[in-house]
Short mmCIF file of C-alpha atoms in Angstrom, two decimals:
data_model
loop_
_atom_site.label_atom_id
_atom_site.label_comp_id
_atom_site.label_asym_id
_atom_site.label_seq_id
_atom_site.Cartn_x
_atom_site.Cartn_y
_atom_site.Cartn_z
CA MET P 1 -13.50 -3.68 4.26
CA ILE P 2 -11.96 -3.59 7.73
CA ALA P 3 -15.39 -2.89 9.21
CA GLU P 4 -16.97 -5.75 7.27
CA GLN P 5 -14.41 -8.23 8.60
CA ALA P 6 -14.67 -6.82 12.13
CA ALA P 7 -18.44 -7.36 12.05
CA GLY P 8 -17.87 -10.96 10.98
CA LEU P 9 -15.77 -11.41 14.12
CA GLY P 10 -18.51 -9.94 16.33
CA ALA P 11 -17.05 -6.45 16.80
CA ARG P 12 -18.79 -3.10 16.47
CA THR P 13 -17.00 -0.33 14.60
CA ILE P 14 -16.81 3.45 14.52
CA CYS P 15 -15.10 5.35 11.71
CA LEU P 16 -13.75 8.88 11.34
CA ASP P 17 -13.69 10.39 7.84
CA PRO P 18 -13.94 13.95 6.51
CA SER P 19 -16.58 12.97 3.92
CA ALA P 20 -20.16 12.77 5.12
CA ASP P 21 -20.85 10.12 2.47
CA ALA P 22 -17.75 8.01 3.12
CA PRO P 23 -18.42 4.40 1.97
CA ALA P 24 -17.25 3.03 5.34
CA PHE P 25 -20.10 4.82 7.12
CA ARG P 26 -22.57 2.45 5.44
CA VAL P 27 -21.07 -0.58 7.18
CA CYS P 28 -19.92 0.94 10.49
CA ASP P 29 -22.12 1.13 13.57
CA GLU P 30 -21.15 4.73 14.32
CA HIS P 31 -19.21 7.46 12.58
CA ILE P 32 -17.58 10.85 13.08
CA VAL P 33 -17.31 13.40 10.27
CA ALA P 34 -14.06 15.30 10.79
CA ALA P 35 -10.69 16.01 9.21
CA PHE P 36 -7.91 13.45 9.71
CA ASP P 37 -5.86 16.08 11.56
CA ASP P 38 -8.70 17.21 13.85
CA ALA P 39 -7.13 16.49 17.25
CA ALA P 40 -10.39 16.84 19.19
CA ALA P 41 -12.24 14.51 16.82
CA LEU P 42 -9.46 11.93 16.96
CA GLU P 43 -9.56 12.08 20.74
CA GLU P 44 -13.33 11.51 20.62
CA LEU P 45 -12.81 8.53 18.30
CA CYS P 46 -10.28 7.02 20.71
CA ARG P 47 -12.47 7.72 23.76
CA ARG P 48 -15.37 5.82 22.18
CA SER P 49 -13.25 2.86 21.05
CA ASP P 50 -11.68 -0.17 22.71
CA ALA P 51 -9.02 -0.40 19.97
CA VAL P 52 -8.09 2.04 17.21
CA THR P 53 -6.35 1.56 13.87
CA TYR P 54 -5.61 3.68 10.80
CA GLU P 55 -5.84 2.83 7.13
CA PHE P 56 -4.71 6.09 5.56
CA GLU P 57 -1.22 7.60 5.60
CA ASN P 58 -2.40 11.20 5.81
CA VAL P 59 -3.32 10.94 9.48
CA PRO P 60 -0.40 12.93 10.96
CA GLY P 61 1.83 10.58 12.94
CA GLU P 62 2.71 13.36 15.38
CA ILE P 63 -0.90 13.85 16.40
CA LEU P 64 -1.13 10.18 17.41
CA ILE P 65 1.81 10.33 19.84
CA PRO P 66 -0.15 11.73 22.83
CA LEU P 67 -3.20 9.63 21.91
CA ALA P 68 -1.15 6.42 21.88
CA GLU P 69 -0.09 7.18 25.46
CA LYS P 70 -3.71 7.48 26.64
CA TYR P 71 -5.67 5.04 24.49
CA ASN P 72 -5.35 1.58 22.95
CA ILE P 73 -3.83 2.12 19.50
CA PRO P 74 -2.23 -1.34 19.19
CA GLN P 75 0.03 -0.51 16.23
CA GLY P 76 1.17 2.68 17.93
CA TYR P 77 2.24 5.74 15.99
CA ARG P 78 5.72 4.59 14.96
CA PRO P 79 5.06 2.62 11.73
CA LEU P 80 2.77 5.38 10.48
CA PHE P 81 5.29 8.08 11.43
CA ASP P 82 8.16 6.17 9.79
CA SER P 83 6.24 5.73 6.53
CA GLN P 84 5.16 9.37 6.13
CA ASP P 85 8.52 10.84 5.14
CA ARG P 86 10.50 9.20 2.34
CA ILE P 87 13.89 10.11 3.81
CA ARG P 88 12.89 8.75 7.22
CA GLU P 89 11.36 5.68 5.56
CA LYS P 90 14.43 4.87 3.43
CA THR P 91 16.85 5.53 6.29
CA ASN P 92 14.83 3.30 8.62
CA ALA P 93 14.73 0.50 6.04
CA ARG P 94 18.49 0.72 5.42
CA ASP P 95 19.32 0.84 9.12
CA ASN P 96 17.16 -2.21 9.79
CA GLY P 97 18.64 -4.56 7.25
CA LEU P 98 16.93 -3.89 3.92
CA ARG P 99 18.69 -2.98 0.69
CA VAL P 100 17.59 0.41 -0.60
CA PRO P 101 18.42 2.36 -3.76
CA ARG P 102 20.96 5.17 -3.27
CA PHE P 103 19.22 8.37 -2.22
CA ALA P 104 19.88 11.99 -1.32
CA ASP P 105 18.02 14.67 0.61
CA VAL P 106 16.86 17.56 -1.63
CA CYS P 107 15.65 20.95 -0.44
CA ASP P 108 16.66 23.31 -3.27
CA ARG P 109 18.26 23.35 -6.71
CA GLU P 110 21.78 23.24 -5.28
CA SER P 111 21.10 20.09 -3.26
CA LEU P 112 19.28 18.60 -6.27
CA MET P 113 22.35 19.06 -8.48
CA LYS P 114 24.59 17.67 -5.74
CA GLY P 115 22.26 14.68 -5.40
CA ILE P 116 22.29 14.01 -9.14
CA PHE P 117 26.08 14.04 -9.05
CA GLU P 118 26.06 11.47 -6.21
CA VAL P 119 23.20 9.26 -7.43
CA GLY P 120 23.71 9.63 -11.18
CA TYR P 121 21.34 9.36 -14.14
CA PRO P 122 18.68 8.08 -14.34
CA CYS P 123 17.16 9.02 -11.00
CA VAL P 124 13.75 9.79 -9.52
CA PHE P 125 12.78 13.01 -7.75
CA LYS P 126 9.95 12.55 -5.21
CA THR P 127 8.39 14.84 -2.65
CA ARG P 128 9.18 13.56 0.83
CA THR P 129 5.55 13.61 1.99
CA LEU P 130 2.05 13.09 0.58
CA GLY P 131 3.14 11.73 -2.81
CA TYR P 132 1.34 8.56 -3.94
CA ASP P 133 0.25 6.85 -7.17
CA GLY P 134 2.92 8.75 -9.07
CA HIS P 135 2.00 12.20 -7.72
CA GLY P 136 4.90 14.50 -6.85
CA GLN P 137 7.38 12.36 -8.79
CA VAL P 138 9.67 13.16 -11.73
CA VAL P 139 11.97 10.71 -13.51
CA ILE P 140 15.21 12.48 -14.46
CA ARG P 141 17.00 10.75 -17.32
CA THR P 142 18.87 13.71 -18.83
CA PRO P 143 19.81 17.26 -17.73
CA GLU P 144 16.83 18.53 -19.71
CA ASP P 145 14.46 16.68 -17.35
CA ILE P 146 15.64 18.71 -14.35
CA ALA P 147 13.34 21.59 -15.33
CA ARG P 148 10.33 19.34 -14.63
CA THR P 149 11.12 19.47 -10.92
CA GLU P 150 10.60 23.26 -10.78
CA PRO P 151 6.94 23.08 -9.65
CA TYR P 152 8.10 21.18 -6.55
CA MET P 153 11.23 23.17 -5.79
CA GLY P 154 11.20 24.44 -2.22
CA THR P 155 9.23 21.38 -1.11
CA PRO P 156 11.31 18.85 0.88
CA ALA P 157 12.15 16.02 -1.49
CA ILE P 158 14.26 12.92 -2.01
CA LEU P 159 16.32 11.94 -5.03
CA GLU P 160 16.54 8.18 -5.54
CA GLU P 161 18.59 5.98 -7.78
CA PHE P 162 16.42 4.62 -10.60
CA VAL P 163 16.39 0.83 -10.33
CA PRO P 164 15.83 -0.80 -13.76
CA PHE P 165 13.86 -3.54 -12.07
CA ASP P 166 12.64 -6.73 -13.66
CA TYR P 167 9.37 -6.42 -11.78
CA GLU P 168 7.81 -5.06 -8.59
CA ALA P 169 6.56 -7.35 -5.85
CA SER P 170 4.80 -6.75 -2.56
CA ILE P 171 4.24 -8.62 0.66
CA VAL P 172 1.59 -8.10 3.34
CA MET P 173 2.33 -9.27 6.88
CA VAL P 174 0.47 -9.21 10.19
CA SER P 175 2.31 -9.55 13.51
CA ASP P 176 0.91 -9.97 17.00
CA GLY P 177 4.33 -9.31 18.54
CA GLN P 178 5.19 -12.99 18.77
CA ARG P 179 4.13 -14.48 15.47
CA ILE P 180 4.10 -13.08 11.95
CA VAL P 181 1.83 -14.39 9.21
CA SER P 182 2.69 -13.50 5.61
CA PHE P 183 0.33 -13.49 2.65
CA PRO P 184 1.42 -14.94 -0.71
CA ILE P 185 3.63 -12.53 -2.64
CA GLY P 186 2.14 -10.79 -5.64
CA ARG P 187 3.71 -9.23 -8.70
CA ASN P 188 2.47 -5.68 -9.25
CA ILE P 189 1.91 -4.11 -12.65
CA HIS P 190 1.40 -0.35 -12.76
CA ARG P 191 -0.15 1.92 -15.36
CA GLU P 192 0.80 5.61 -15.20
CA GLY P 193 2.15 5.17 -11.67
CA ILE P 194 -1.02 3.53 -10.30
CA LEU P 195 -1.39 -0.16 -9.47
CA ASP P 196 -3.27 -1.86 -12.31
CA LEU P 197 -2.85 -5.60 -11.71
CA CYS P 198 -1.59 -7.87 -8.96
CA LEU P 199 -0.67 -11.41 -10.07
CA VAL P 200 -0.45 -14.13 -7.43
CA PRO P 201 1.71 -16.12 -7.10
CA ALA P 202 4.24 -13.69 -8.54
CA PRO P 203 5.24 -14.97 -12.00
CA GLN P 204 8.96 -15.45 -12.67
CA MET P 205 9.85 -15.26 -8.98
CA ASP P 206 11.95 -18.27 -8.09
CA GLU P 207 11.75 -19.89 -4.68
CA ALA P 208 15.09 -18.46 -3.50
CA VAL P 209 13.96 -14.88 -4.14
CA ARG P 210 10.56 -15.51 -2.58
CA ALA P 211 12.13 -17.02 0.55
CA LYS P 212 14.63 -14.16 0.84
CA LEU P 213 11.88 -11.56 0.48
CA VAL P 214 9.78 -13.18 3.22
CA GLU P 215 12.74 -13.71 5.55
CA GLN P 216 14.07 -10.17 5.20
CA SER P 217 10.61 -8.58 5.51
CA GLU P 218 9.75 -10.47 8.68
CA ALA P 219 13.19 -9.71 10.17
CA PHE P 220 12.67 -6.01 9.36
CA MET P 221 9.29 -5.99 11.06
CA ARG P 222 10.76 -7.60 14.18
CA ARG P 223 13.79 -5.30 14.29
CA CYS P 224 11.54 -2.24 14.06
CA GLY P 225 9.21 -3.58 16.74
CA TYR P 226 6.20 -3.15 14.47
CA THR P 227 2.99 -5.04 15.21
CA GLY P 228 -0.30 -5.16 13.34
CA ILE P 229 -0.27 -4.99 9.56
CA LEU P 230 2.57 -3.94 7.28
CA ALA P 231 2.86 -4.00 3.49
CA ILE P 232 6.22 -3.57 1.75
CA GLU P 233 6.79 -2.98 -1.95
CA TYR P 234 10.08 -4.15 -3.49
CA PHE P 235 11.88 -3.85 -6.79
CA VAL P 236 13.32 -7.17 -7.96
CA LYS P 237 16.39 -7.01 -10.24
CA ASP P 238 18.55 -10.01 -11.19
CA GLY P 239 17.49 -11.87 -8.06
CA GLU P 240 18.20 -8.93 -5.75
CA ILE P 241 15.45 -7.12 -3.86
CA TYR P 242 15.37 -3.38 -3.20
CA PHE P 243 13.03 -1.75 -0.69
CA ASN P 244 10.71 0.76 -2.38
CA GLU P 245 8.15 1.79 0.24
CA MET P 246 6.00 0.51 3.07
CA ALA P 247 2.47 1.04 4.34
CA PRO P 248 1.23 0.16 7.87
CA ARG P 249 -2.29 -0.58 6.67
CA PRO P 250 -4.20 -2.95 4.40
CA HIS P 251 -2.69 -2.51 0.96
CA ASN P 252 -4.24 -2.29 -2.49
CA SER P 253 -2.02 -5.16 -3.66
CA GLY P 254 -3.47 -7.31 -0.87
CA HIS P 255 -7.12 -6.88 -1.81
CA TYR P 256 -6.92 -10.15 -3.74
CA THR P 257 -6.75 -11.96 -0.37
CA ILE P 258 -10.49 -11.53 0.28
CA GLU P 259 -11.34 -14.37 -2.12
CA GLY P 260 -7.89 -15.53 -3.19
CA CYS P 261 -6.76 -16.78 0.22
CA THR P 262 -8.15 -18.83 3.08
CA THR P 263 -8.09 -15.66 5.21
CA ASN P 264 -7.55 -12.05 4.21
CA GLN P 265 -5.51 -9.02 5.22
CA PHE P 266 -8.50 -7.23 6.75
CA ARG P 267 -9.57 -10.20 8.86
CA GLU P 268 -6.08 -10.81 10.22
CA LEU P 269 -5.70 -7.13 11.10
CA CYS P 270 -8.99 -7.39 12.99
CA ARG P 271 -7.86 -10.57 14.75
CA TYR P 272 -4.77 -8.70 15.91
CA LEU P 273 -6.82 -5.70 17.10
CA LEU P 274 -9.24 -8.00 18.97
CA GLY P 275 -6.45 -10.03 20.57
CA GLU P 276 -7.41 -13.22 18.75
CA PRO P 277 -4.88 -15.78 17.42
CA LEU P 278 -3.70 -15.10 13.89
CA GLN P 279 -4.47 -17.59 11.13
CA GLU P 280 -1.89 -18.64 8.55
CA PRO P 281 -3.14 -17.71 5.05
CA ARG P 282 -2.94 -20.05 2.09
CA LEU P 283 -3.54 -19.26 -1.56
CA VAL P 284 -6.78 -20.83 -2.81
CA ALA P 285 -5.72 -20.78 -6.49
CA PRO P 286 -3.75 -18.57 -8.90
CA THR P 287 -5.38 -15.16 -8.73
CA VAL P 288 -5.43 -11.90 -10.68
CA MET P 289 -6.58 -8.67 -9.02
CA LYS P 290 -7.60 -5.82 -11.35
CA ASN P 291 -7.74 -2.31 -9.89
CA ILE P 292 -10.77 -0.34 -11.05
CA LEU P 293 -10.22 3.38 -11.66
CA GLY P 294 -12.88 5.86 -12.70
CA GLU P 295 -12.29 5.25 -16.40
CA ASP P 296 -12.88 1.50 -15.87
CA LEU P 297 -16.03 1.78 -13.74
CA ALA P 298 -18.54 1.15 -16.54
CA ALA P 299 -16.57 -1.88 -17.72
CA ALA P 300 -16.47 -3.25 -14.16
CA GLN P 301 -20.23 -2.85 -13.85
CA ALA P 302 -20.63 -4.78 -17.10
CA VAL P 303 -18.35 -7.56 -15.82
CA ALA P 304 -20.53 -7.80 -12.69
CA GLN P 305 -23.54 -8.44 -14.94
CA GLU P 306 -21.71 -10.97 -17.07
CA ALA P 307 -19.81 -13.12 -14.56
CA GLY P 308 -19.87 -13.94 -10.88
CA PRO P 309 -18.48 -16.09 -8.07
CA GLU P 310 -19.48 -19.30 -9.84
CA GLU P 311 -16.77 -18.44 -12.39
CA GLY P 312 -14.35 -17.13 -9.76
CA VAL P 313 -15.06 -13.48 -10.62
CA TYR P 314 -15.66 -11.15 -7.67
CA VAL P 315 -16.47 -7.51 -8.38
CA HIS P 316 -15.98 -5.04 -5.52
CA LEU P 317 -17.27 -1.52 -6.12
CA TYR P 318 -16.56 0.78 -3.21
CA GLY P 319 -19.59 3.03 -3.47
CA LYS P 320 -17.69 6.32 -3.77
CA SER P 321 -20.11 9.06 -4.73
CA VAL P 322 -17.86 10.74 -7.30
CA SER P 323 -16.14 8.84 -10.09
CA LYS P 324 -13.26 10.44 -11.96
CA PRO P 325 -10.26 9.23 -13.95
CA LYS P 326 -7.38 7.82 -11.88
CA ARG P 327 -9.56 7.56 -8.75
CA LYS P 328 -9.74 4.05 -7.27
CA MET P 329 -13.38 3.00 -7.46
CA GLY P 330 -13.11 -0.71 -6.78
CA HIS P 331 -11.35 -3.91 -7.74
CA ILE P 332 -12.13 -7.24 -9.38
CA THR P 333 -10.62 -10.50 -8.18
CA PHE P 334 -10.32 -13.35 -10.70
CA VAL P 335 -9.71 -16.53 -8.68
CA GLY P 336 -8.39 -19.61 -10.46
CA MET P 337 -6.97 -17.52 -13.29
CA THR P 338 -3.46 -17.02 -14.59
CA ALA P 339 -2.14 -13.82 -16.15
CA GLY P 340 -2.36 -15.42 -19.60
CA GLU P 341 -5.99 -16.39 -19.09
CA TYR P 342 -6.79 -12.89 -17.86
CA ASP P 343 -5.15 -11.36 -20.93
CA ALA P 344 -7.06 -13.66 -23.25
CA ARG P 345 -10.54 -12.98 -21.85
CA TRP P 346 -10.66 -9.78 -19.81
CA ARG P 347 -7.74 -7.45 -20.49
CA GLU P 348 -9.23 -5.71 -23.53
CA ARG P 349 -12.36 -4.81 -21.58
CA PHE P 350 -10.50 -2.13 -19.66
CA VAL P 351 -8.61 1.02 -20.53
CA GLN P 352 -5.05 0.19 -21.57
#
């Protein structure tokens, strides 16, 4: 989707991916098949590019440090590096003005028990690196739940206070170093730890909370010196916002912007990379974004046959060669639709 928007702005693209059949290769002008930690291949990518970005957290931040000194990687390595370790991420957020749940560093059973004593029940055990979509996470509500952390013991981890949030919300921002544009805030609904729906504008979010979330997020981005794109997920509880995690890339919760806004997260990232002025996004209409996992693929294909853009229904299937449960295979954007209207017509079509 980055490559598609870049092409619309007149740029050619080259992509590195370990899969020879990566969907991005079909829309890029050139490609390199290599692992994300292949230093020589990354150097080749940079050598052949005028500007380089990343859209996947598993590119080691450390490997980008020498490349950022030699080549034009406009976002630099820092936001990626800061987001790749949950302790570093939470500490950075706290030190730069955001409210975070209480947390403790965990490296063995002794430090886990000490952390539980400090944080209290309930709490969440998470691996410090590589965990996503609920992987490497255990909710600890009682002493009996501690045994469920055993498979991860010995792996660096974090123990976080469990926030009984009213809802989760996310914001996507793009900064050129002078100006920050923010996309409308969505409310995220998860199923089994994976994003299921994004509702925009976020229902039940009053204007004071929305304004505080935008103000604090933009101030955080400036204080950290981040440029390019940044998504932040928050827990909202009784009008207070708690930092959950961040991603220095286009975010799943921002996919709705392709049709739901006057400009989208991919296009504004490309404008930044190309040195073009950023455009302020506006919401076209209330929008629902439905994430399509492997178990929903057949239903999504049926929706594509049944409805289309004339009804505000936009089906995006990513063209991944292997479909399996829990794997993200696409998304559907319903523009001009509220959550209630989605529930009434479309909700039962998908796995609940």
